[in-house]
mmCIF file of C-alpha atoms in Angstrom:
data_model
loop_
_atom_site.group_PDB
_atom_site.id
_atom_site.type_symbol
_atom_site.label_atom_id
_atom_site.label_comp_id
_atom_site.label_asym_id
_atom_site.label_seq_id
_atom_site.Cartn_x
_atom_site.Cartn_y
_atom_site.Cartn_z
ATOM 1 C CA MET A 1 87.171 116.226 128.616
ATOM 2 C CA MET A 2 89.712 116.031 125.815
ATOM 3 C CA GLU A 3 89.538 114.352 122.422
ATOM 4 C CA VAL A 4 92.242 113.426 119.929
ATOM 5 C CA ARG A 5 91.916 112.042 116.427
ATOM 6 C CA VAL A 6 94.859 110.206 114.894
ATOM 7 C CA PRO A 7 95.077 108.907 111.308
ATOM 8 C CA ALA A 8 96.054 105.428 110.259
ATOM 9 C CA SER A 9 99.261 105.057 108.306
ATOM 10 C CA THR A 10 101.097 102.858 105.912
ATOM 11 C CA SER A 11 104.846 102.541 105.776
ATOM 12 C CA ASN A 12 107.769 101.366 103.640
ATOM 13 C CA LEU A 13 105.938 101.884 100.302
ATOM 14 C CA GLY A 14 108.260 99.249 98.912
ATOM 15 C CA PRO A 15 111.920 100.155 99.467
ATOM 16 C CA GLY A 16 111.656 102.740 102.288
ATOM 17 C CA PHE A 17 111.887 100.269 105.163
ATOM 18 C CA ASP A 18 111.493 101.978 108.568
ATOM 19 C CA CYS A 19 111.771 105.452 107.013
ATOM 20 C CA PHE A 20 108.780 106.100 104.694
ATOM 21 C CA GLY A 21 105.371 106.779 106.276
ATOM 22 C CA LEU A 22 102.084 107.943 104.806
ATOM 23 C CA ALA A 23 99.036 109.028 106.841
ATOM 24 C CA LEU A 24 95.615 107.805 105.690
ATOM 25 C CA LYS A 25 92.050 109.056 106.140
ATOM 26 C CA LEU A 26 91.075 106.229 108.454
ATOM 27 C CA TYR A 27 90.956 107.267 112.095
ATOM 28 C CA LEU A 28 91.365 106.402 115.742
ATOM 29 C CA THR A 29 89.358 108.842 117.875
ATOM 30 C CA VAL A 30 89.790 108.875 121.656
ATOM 31 C CA ARG A 31 87.761 110.960 124.106
ATOM 32 C CA ALA A 32 89.215 111.126 127.608
ATOM 33 C CA THR A 33 87.135 112.163 130.604
ATOM 34 C CA ILE A 34 88.704 112.771 134.000
ATOM 35 C CA VAL A 35 86.915 110.799 136.737
ATOM 36 C CA PRO A 36 88.415 111.959 140.069
ATOM 37 C CA ASP A 37 86.827 109.250 142.244
ATOM 38 C CA ALA A 38 87.357 106.306 139.891
ATOM 39 C CA ALA A 39 88.563 103.054 141.437
ATOM 40 C CA GLU A 40 90.668 102.209 138.356
ATOM 41 C CA PRO A 41 93.301 104.474 136.778
ATOM 42 C CA CYS A 42 91.959 103.867 133.269
ATOM 43 C CA LEU A 43 88.718 102.356 131.949
ATOM 44 C CA VAL A 44 88.155 101.920 128.220
ATOM 45 C CA THR A 45 85.101 101.462 126.016
ATOM 46 C CA THR A 46 85.695 100.751 122.336
ATOM 47 C CA THR A 47 83.549 100.911 119.214
ATOM 48 C CA GLY A 48 84.439 100.266 115.597
ATOM 49 C CA ALA A 49 85.555 97.030 113.978
ATOM 50 C CA MET A 50 84.491 93.779 115.661
ATOM 51 C CA GLU A 51 88.106 92.863 116.414
ATOM 52 C CA ASN A 52 88.337 95.845 118.789
ATOM 53 C CA GLU A 53 86.128 93.953 121.251
ATOM 54 C CA ALA A 54 89.110 91.819 122.255
ATOM 55 C CA LEU A 55 91.227 94.818 123.329
ATOM 56 C CA PRO A 56 91.906 95.366 127.060
ATOM 57 C CA ARG A 57 89.398 97.609 128.836
ATOM 58 C CA ASN A 58 91.750 98.726 131.602
ATOM 59 C CA ALA A 59 95.252 100.090 132.131
ATOM 60 C CA ALA A 60 96.639 97.255 129.991
ATOM 61 C CA ASN A 61 95.160 98.930 126.915
ATOM 62 C CA LEU A 62 97.897 100.245 124.594
ATOM 63 C CA ILE A 63 96.543 103.812 124.727
ATOM 64 C CA CYS A 64 96.646 103.761 128.529
ATOM 65 C CA ARG A 65 100.141 102.291 128.546
ATOM 66 C CA ALA A 66 101.391 105.023 126.214
ATOM 67 C CA MET A 67 99.813 107.668 128.448
ATOM 68 C CA THR A 68 101.559 106.207 131.496
ATOM 69 C CA PHE A 69 104.871 105.922 129.653
ATOM 70 C CA ALA A 70 104.880 109.621 128.731
ATOM 71 C CA ALA A 71 103.746 110.751 132.191
ATOM 72 C CA ARG A 72 106.534 108.785 133.882
ATOM 73 C CA ARG A 73 109.115 110.181 131.504
ATOM 74 C CA GLU A 74 107.950 113.709 132.292
ATOM 75 C CA GLY A 75 107.587 113.102 136.048
ATOM 76 C CA VAL A 76 103.897 114.014 136.170
ATOM 77 C CA ALA A 77 100.878 112.197 137.611
ATOM 78 C CA LEU A 78 97.931 111.163 135.451
ATOM 79 C CA PRO A 79 94.395 111.576 136.820
ATOM 80 C CA PRO A 80 92.001 108.592 136.639
ATOM 81 C CA VAL A 81 90.254 108.623 133.258
ATOM 82 C CA GLU A 82 87.602 106.983 131.158
ATOM 83 C CA LEU A 83 88.486 106.572 127.502
ATOM 84 C CA ASN A 84 85.812 106.332 124.823
ATOM 85 C CA VAL A 85 87.563 104.936 121.780
ATOM 86 C CA HIS A 86 86.253 104.699 118.239
ATOM 87 C CA ASN A 87 88.695 102.833 116.027
ATOM 88 C CA GLU A 88 88.303 102.507 112.259
ATOM 89 C CA ILE A 89 91.801 101.040 111.801
ATOM 90 C CA PRO A 90 91.968 97.240 111.417
ATOM 91 C CA LEU A 91 94.366 95.630 113.878
ATOM 92 C CA ALA A 92 97.594 93.871 112.859
ATOM 93 C CA SER A 93 96.919 94.677 109.199
ATOM 94 C CA GLY A 94 99.860 96.898 108.293
ATOM 95 C CA LEU A 95 97.897 100.136 108.719
ATOM 96 C CA GLY A 96 99.565 101.555 111.817
ATOM 97 C CA SER A 97 96.955 100.719 114.452
ATOM 98 C CA SER A 98 99.534 100.496 117.243
ATOM 99 C CA ALA A 99 101.303 103.686 116.155
ATOM 100 C CA ALA A 100 97.999 105.591 116.184
ATOM 101 C CA ALA A 101 97.208 104.296 119.678
ATOM 102 C CA ILE A 102 100.647 105.284 120.956
ATOM 103 C CA VAL A 103 100.498 108.790 119.489
ATOM 104 C CA ALA A 104 96.979 109.227 120.903
ATOM 105 C CA GLY A 105 98.084 108.094 124.353
ATOM 106 C CA ILE A 106 101.128 110.376 124.512
ATOM 107 C CA LYS A 107 99.151 113.367 123.257
ATOM 108 C CA LEU A 108 96.386 112.700 125.795
ATOM 109 C CA SER A 109 98.960 112.405 128.575
ATOM 110 C CA SER A 110 100.110 115.921 127.726
ATOM 111 C CA LEU A 111 96.561 117.297 127.652
ATOM 112 C CA LEU A 112 95.326 115.548 130.793
ATOM 113 C CA THR A 113 98.258 116.725 132.903
ATOM 114 C CA ASP A 114 98.339 120.226 131.377
ATOM 115 C CA HIS A 115 102.005 119.498 130.688
ATOM 116 C CA GLU A 116 102.789 120.582 127.148
ATOM 117 C CA LEU A 117 104.947 118.292 125.045
ATOM 118 C CA SER A 118 106.502 119.493 121.812
ATOM 119 C CA ALA A 119 105.807 117.561 118.623
ATOM 120 C CA GLN A 120 109.469 116.514 118.615
ATOM 121 C CA THR A 121 109.160 115.057 122.127
ATOM 122 C CA ILE A 122 105.955 113.222 121.223
ATOM 123 C CA GLN A 123 107.701 111.833 118.150
ATOM 124 C CA ASN A 124 110.718 110.692 120.180
ATOM 125 C CA TYR A 125 108.622 109.054 122.909
ATOM 126 C CA ALA A 126 106.316 107.374 120.388
ATOM 127 C CA THR A 127 109.268 106.024 118.406
ATOM 128 C CA GLU A 128 110.906 104.660 121.553
ATOM 129 C CA PHE A 129 107.646 102.967 122.549
ATOM 130 C CA GLU A 130 106.870 101.627 119.054
ATOM 131 C CA GLY A 131 110.433 100.701 118.119
ATOM 132 C CA HIS A 132 110.565 102.430 114.724
ATOM 133 C CA PRO A 133 109.653 105.960 113.557
ATOM 134 C CA ASP A 134 107.858 105.548 110.227
ATOM 135 C CA ASN A 135 104.227 105.033 111.272
ATOM 136 C CA VAL A 136 104.253 107.235 114.375
ATOM 137 C CA THR A 137 105.756 110.156 112.440
ATOM 138 C CA ALA A 138 103.092 109.906 109.733
ATOM 139 C CA SER A 139 100.273 109.654 112.292
ATOM 140 C CA LEU A 140 101.633 112.639 114.217
ATOM 141 C CA TYR A 141 102.315 115.017 111.327
ATOM 142 C CA GLY A 142 100.218 113.660 108.469
ATOM 143 C CA GLY A 143 101.241 113.556 104.827
ATOM 144 C CA PHE A 144 104.225 111.688 103.421
ATOM 145 C CA THR A 145 107.015 111.567 105.980
ATOM 146 C CA ILE A 146 110.624 110.461 105.866
ATOM 147 C CA SER A 147 112.203 109.624 109.222
ATOM 148 C CA CYS A 148 115.698 108.943 110.469
ATOM 149 C CA LEU A 149 116.628 107.583 113.893
ATOM 150 C CA SER A 150 119.787 109.336 115.117
ATOM 151 C CA ASP A 151 122.563 107.734 117.151
ATOM 152 C CA ASP A 152 121.170 109.389 120.295
ATOM 153 C CA ARG A 153 117.737 107.809 119.507
ATOM 154 C CA THR A 154 116.082 111.119 118.616
ATOM 155 C CA VAL A 155 114.127 111.273 115.368
ATOM 156 C CA ALA A 156 114.813 113.590 112.452
ATOM 157 C CA SER A 157 111.944 113.783 109.985
ATOM 158 C CA VAL A 158 110.664 115.694 106.979
ATOM 159 C CA LYS A 159 107.054 115.991 105.826
ATOM 160 C CA PHE A 160 105.933 116.309 102.213
ATOM 161 C CA GLU A 161 102.427 117.282 101.163
ATOM 162 C CA TRP A 162 101.061 114.316 99.244
ATOM 163 C CA PRO A 163 99.629 114.855 95.731
ATOM 164 C CA ALA A 164 95.853 114.935 96.150
ATOM 165 C CA HIS A 165 95.135 112.992 92.961
ATOM 166 C CA ILE A 166 97.177 109.957 94.046
ATOM 167 C CA ARG A 167 94.997 107.719 96.204
ATOM 168 C CA LEU A 168 95.719 104.432 97.888
ATOM 169 C CA VAL A 169 93.886 101.226 97.145
ATOM 170 C CA VAL A 170 94.377 99.086 100.250
ATOM 171 C CA VAL A 171 93.368 95.423 100.141
ATOM 172 C CA SER A 172 93.292 93.774 103.577
ATOM 173 C CA PRO A 173 92.932 89.998 103.841
ATOM 174 C CA HIS A 174 90.700 88.738 106.644
ATOM 175 C CA SER A 175 93.698 87.640 108.674
ATOM 176 C CA GLN A 176 96.185 89.317 110.974
ATOM 177 C CA LEU A 177 99.961 89.421 110.938
ATOM 178 C CA PRO A 178 101.552 90.753 114.149
ATOM 179 C CA THR A 179 104.468 93.061 113.415
ATOM 180 C CA HIS A 180 106.889 91.092 115.587
ATOM 181 C CA VAL A 181 106.180 87.966 113.522
ATOM 182 C CA ALA A 182 106.728 89.832 110.250
ATOM 183 C CA ARG A 183 109.989 91.303 111.555
ATOM 184 C CA ALA A 184 111.235 87.929 112.719
ATOM 185 C CA ALA A 185 111.096 86.731 109.103
ATOM 186 C CA LEU A 186 113.664 89.290 107.948
ATOM 187 C CA ALA A 187 117.241 88.310 107.177
ATOM 188 C CA ARG A 188 119.860 89.512 109.661
ATOM 189 C CA SER A 189 122.149 90.623 106.830
ATOM 190 C CA MET A 190 121.865 91.334 103.106
ATOM 191 C CA SER A 191 124.192 91.569 100.116
ATOM 192 C CA ARG A 192 125.632 94.864 98.947
ATOM 193 C CA THR A 193 123.769 94.386 95.660
ATOM 194 C CA HIS A 194 120.412 94.255 97.457
ATOM 195 C CA ALA A 195 121.357 97.164 99.732
ATOM 196 C CA VAL A 196 122.247 99.342 96.742
ATOM 197 C CA HIS A 197 119.040 98.267 94.986
ATOM 198 C CA ASN A 198 116.938 99.602 97.871
ATOM 199 C CA LEU A 199 119.025 102.750 98.375
ATOM 200 C CA GLN A 200 118.586 103.672 94.720
ATOM 201 C CA ARG A 201 114.843 103.175 94.779
ATOM 202 C CA THR A 202 114.319 104.930 98.101
ATOM 203 C CA ALA A 203 116.071 107.989 96.683
ATOM 204 C CA LEU A 204 114.176 107.663 93.401
ATOM 205 C CA PHE A 205 110.794 107.469 95.160
ATOM 206 C CA THR A 206 111.484 110.669 97.108
ATOM 207 C CA ALA A 207 112.632 112.504 93.977
ATOM 208 C CA ALA A 208 109.653 111.248 91.989
ATOM 209 C CA ILE A 209 107.199 112.679 94.541
ATOM 210 C CA ALA A 210 109.123 115.959 94.876
ATOM 211 C CA GLN A 211 109.438 116.452 91.105
ATOM 212 C CA GLN A 212 106.012 115.020 90.187
ATOM 213 C CA ARG A 213 107.638 112.279 88.106
ATOM 214 C CA TYR A 214 104.995 109.730 88.932
ATOM 215 C CA ASP A 215 105.983 107.606 85.939
ATOM 216 C CA LEU A 216 109.044 106.582 87.974
ATOM 217 C CA LEU A 217 107.070 105.132 90.900
ATOM 218 C CA TRP A 218 106.606 101.727 89.294
ATOM 219 C CA GLU A 219 110.353 101.116 89.432
ATOM 220 C CA ALA A 220 110.829 103.118 92.636
ATOM 221 C CA MET A 221 108.486 100.854 94.643
ATOM 222 C CA LYS A 222 110.456 97.648 94.044
ATOM 223 C CA ASP A 223 112.087 96.123 97.119
ATOM 224 C CA ARG A 224 114.554 93.398 98.039
ATOM 225 C CA LEU A 225 114.905 94.041 101.775
ATOM 226 C CA HIS A 226 111.637 92.857 103.342
ATOM 227 C CA GLN A 227 108.918 91.902 100.861
ATOM 228 C CA PRO A 228 110.539 88.730 99.463
ATOM 229 C CA GLN A 229 111.073 87.400 103.002
ATOM 230 C CA ARG A 230 107.438 88.065 103.922
ATOM 231 C CA GLU A 231 105.852 86.362 100.927
ATOM 232 C CA SER A 232 105.564 83.099 102.871
ATOM 233 C CA LEU A 233 103.615 84.935 105.606
ATOM 234 C CA VAL A 234 101.205 86.638 103.203
ATOM 235 C CA PRO A 235 99.704 84.173 100.708
ATOM 236 C CA GLY A 236 98.907 86.129 97.542
ATOM 237 C CA LEU A 237 101.610 88.764 98.035
ATOM 238 C CA ALA A 238 103.965 87.343 95.402
ATOM 239 C CA GLU A 239 101.161 87.267 92.847
ATOM 240 C CA ALA A 240 100.099 90.836 93.661
ATOM 241 C CA LEU A 241 103.643 92.181 93.333
ATOM 242 C CA ALA A 242 103.923 90.422 89.958
ATOM 243 C CA LEU A 243 100.786 92.048 88.505
ATOM 244 C CA PRO A 244 101.494 93.876 85.228
ATOM 245 C CA PRO A 245 100.903 97.610 84.740
ATOM 246 C CA MET A 246 97.318 98.682 84.104
ATOM 247 C CA PRO A 247 95.616 102.063 83.584
ATOM 248 C CA GLY A 248 95.800 104.305 86.640
ATOM 249 C CA LEU A 249 98.188 102.023 88.562
ATOM 250 C CA LEU A 250 101.452 103.644 89.689
ATOM 251 C CA GLY A 251 102.887 100.872 91.867
ATOM 252 C CA ILE A 252 102.156 98.056 94.339
ATOM 253 C CA ALA A 253 103.716 97.241 97.710
ATOM 254 C CA LEU A 254 103.096 95.458 100.987
ATOM 255 C CA SER A 255 101.523 97.896 103.451
ATOM 256 C CA GLY A 256 103.915 98.133 106.386
ATOM 257 C CA ALA A 257 104.569 94.667 107.780
ATOM 258 C CA GLY A 258 101.378 93.402 106.100
ATOM 259 C CA PRO A 259 99.259 91.524 105.428
ATOM 260 C CA SER A 260 97.468 94.399 103.649
ATOM 261 C CA ILE A 261 98.665 95.191 100.142
ATOM 262 C CA LEU A 262 98.493 98.728 98.763
ATOM 263 C CA ALA A 263 98.520 100.274 95.331
ATOM 264 C CA LEU A 264 99.131 103.902 94.424
ATOM 265 C CA ALA A 265 96.608 104.907 91.796
ATOM 266 C CA THR A 266 95.275 107.945 89.960
ATOM 267 C CA ASP A 267 92.077 106.303 88.651
ATOM 268 C CA HIS A 268 90.517 102.897 87.863
ATOM 269 C CA THR A 269 90.695 102.213 91.602
ATOM 270 C CA GLU A 270 87.853 99.653 91.592
ATOM 271 C CA GLU A 271 89.524 97.572 88.898
ATOM 272 C CA ILE A 272 92.900 97.766 90.645
ATOM 273 C CA GLY A 273 91.368 96.736 93.976
ATOM 274 C CA ALA A 274 89.614 93.800 92.339
ATOM 275 C CA ARG A 275 92.838 92.593 90.687
ATOM 276 C CA ILE A 276 94.727 92.607 93.991
ATOM 277 C CA ALA A 277 91.799 91.010 95.832
ATOM 278 C CA SER A 278 91.805 88.219 93.238
ATOM 279 C CA CYS A 279 95.344 87.317 94.360
ATOM 280 C CA PHE A 280 93.905 86.598 97.817
ATOM 281 C CA SER A 281 90.738 84.908 96.574
ATOM 282 C CA ALA A 282 92.852 82.540 94.462
ATOM 283 C CA ARG A 283 94.226 81.329 97.811
ATOM 284 C CA LYS A 284 90.647 81.128 99.187
ATOM 285 C CA ILE A 285 91.210 84.198 101.388
ATOM 286 C CA ASP A 286 88.508 86.856 101.707
ATOM 287 C CA SER A 287 89.587 90.489 101.792
ATOM 288 C CA THR A 288 88.311 94.037 102.197
ATOM 289 C CA VAL A 289 89.128 96.681 99.596
ATOM 290 C CA ARG A 290 89.421 100.328 100.662
ATOM 291 C CA THR A 291 90.207 103.343 98.513
ATOM 292 C CA LEU A 292 91.739 105.946 100.815
ATOM 293 C CA GLU A 293 92.986 109.485 100.511
ATOM 294 C CA VAL A 294 96.049 110.748 102.332
ATOM 295 C CA ASP A 295 95.551 112.726 105.544
ATOM 296 C CA ASN A 296 97.806 115.793 105.436
ATOM 297 C CA GLU A 297 96.901 117.081 108.927
ATOM 298 C CA GLY A 298 97.994 114.324 111.315
ATOM 299 C CA CYS A 299 97.045 114.185 114.998
ATOM 300 C CA ARG A 300 94.387 116.730 115.992
#
C-alpha cells in the first residue's frame, strides 16, 4: 500500500500567466492498494467535498489516467489497484485540482511499479498531460515556483520559499469554470503595450518576493493578458479587482483560470475575505472564504 499527498495550487498571481505557481495547504490524499485478483484495473472511492461524488470510480478517473500515461511512457505494467481518495480541493475553481490529481497519479505509477522517476521526469510528464507547467510544478515541489516550457517541451523551473507571514485569502464562488472554457476566452494576440505591461510586472513580482519589497506587490499583480477577458465569465471579478487598498492587503488576482479570487494578505484576513465575497453576493452568488498558508513541501 502506498499513499501520496499533493497540495492544491494557485497560478498566475496576476501577470505570471502559465509561469507562476504557488502551492497551498489544501490537499489531495490518495492511498493505493494493490489487488492482484481484481477484475478492474482501477477502482476508486472518494471522500471530501460533495462535488467529488460525480467523479469516475474506474479507470476513467483522472488519477488512474495519469498513472496509465506514465506507465506507458516508461514501458512498465501497472498492477490492478484500489484507490482511496480524500480530496479537499474544490473542482474547477482555479485551485489546481486537476494538476494535483495528475501529479498524484504519476507519482503513484512510479511507486506501484517500483520504477523510480526523477522529479524532473514527473514534472515533464505532468506538464505534457496538463498542458501547462504552473500548477503541476507548484504541486510537485511546493512553495512559489516559476516555470518555463522549453522548445523541446521539457520544463525548467525554480522554487522560492514563500514568506510565512503572507497568507492567501481565497474566495470561491459556488460555481465552476472549466479551464478549457476560461482559456477559450483569451485573445489570440495582444498589443506590444499590453505584452510589455505584463513582462514588467512579472519581473517586478519576482523581485519583490526575492527582495522582500512587499509594498510593490499591489502594482506587480496587475494584468492585461487574461483577467480582463475572463471578467465576463466570472461575475464579480471586475469589482474585486477594483477594490481599493486596505490594511493588510497586498494585492488581488484571479486564482488560476478562476472563478476563485485570491488576495495576498499579512493580516485583517477576515475583513479582506468579506470584501471580496461581497463582490459575489452583490451578483447574488454565494461563496466560500478560505484563509490558506503556502505549502513549501509539495508532493509527499
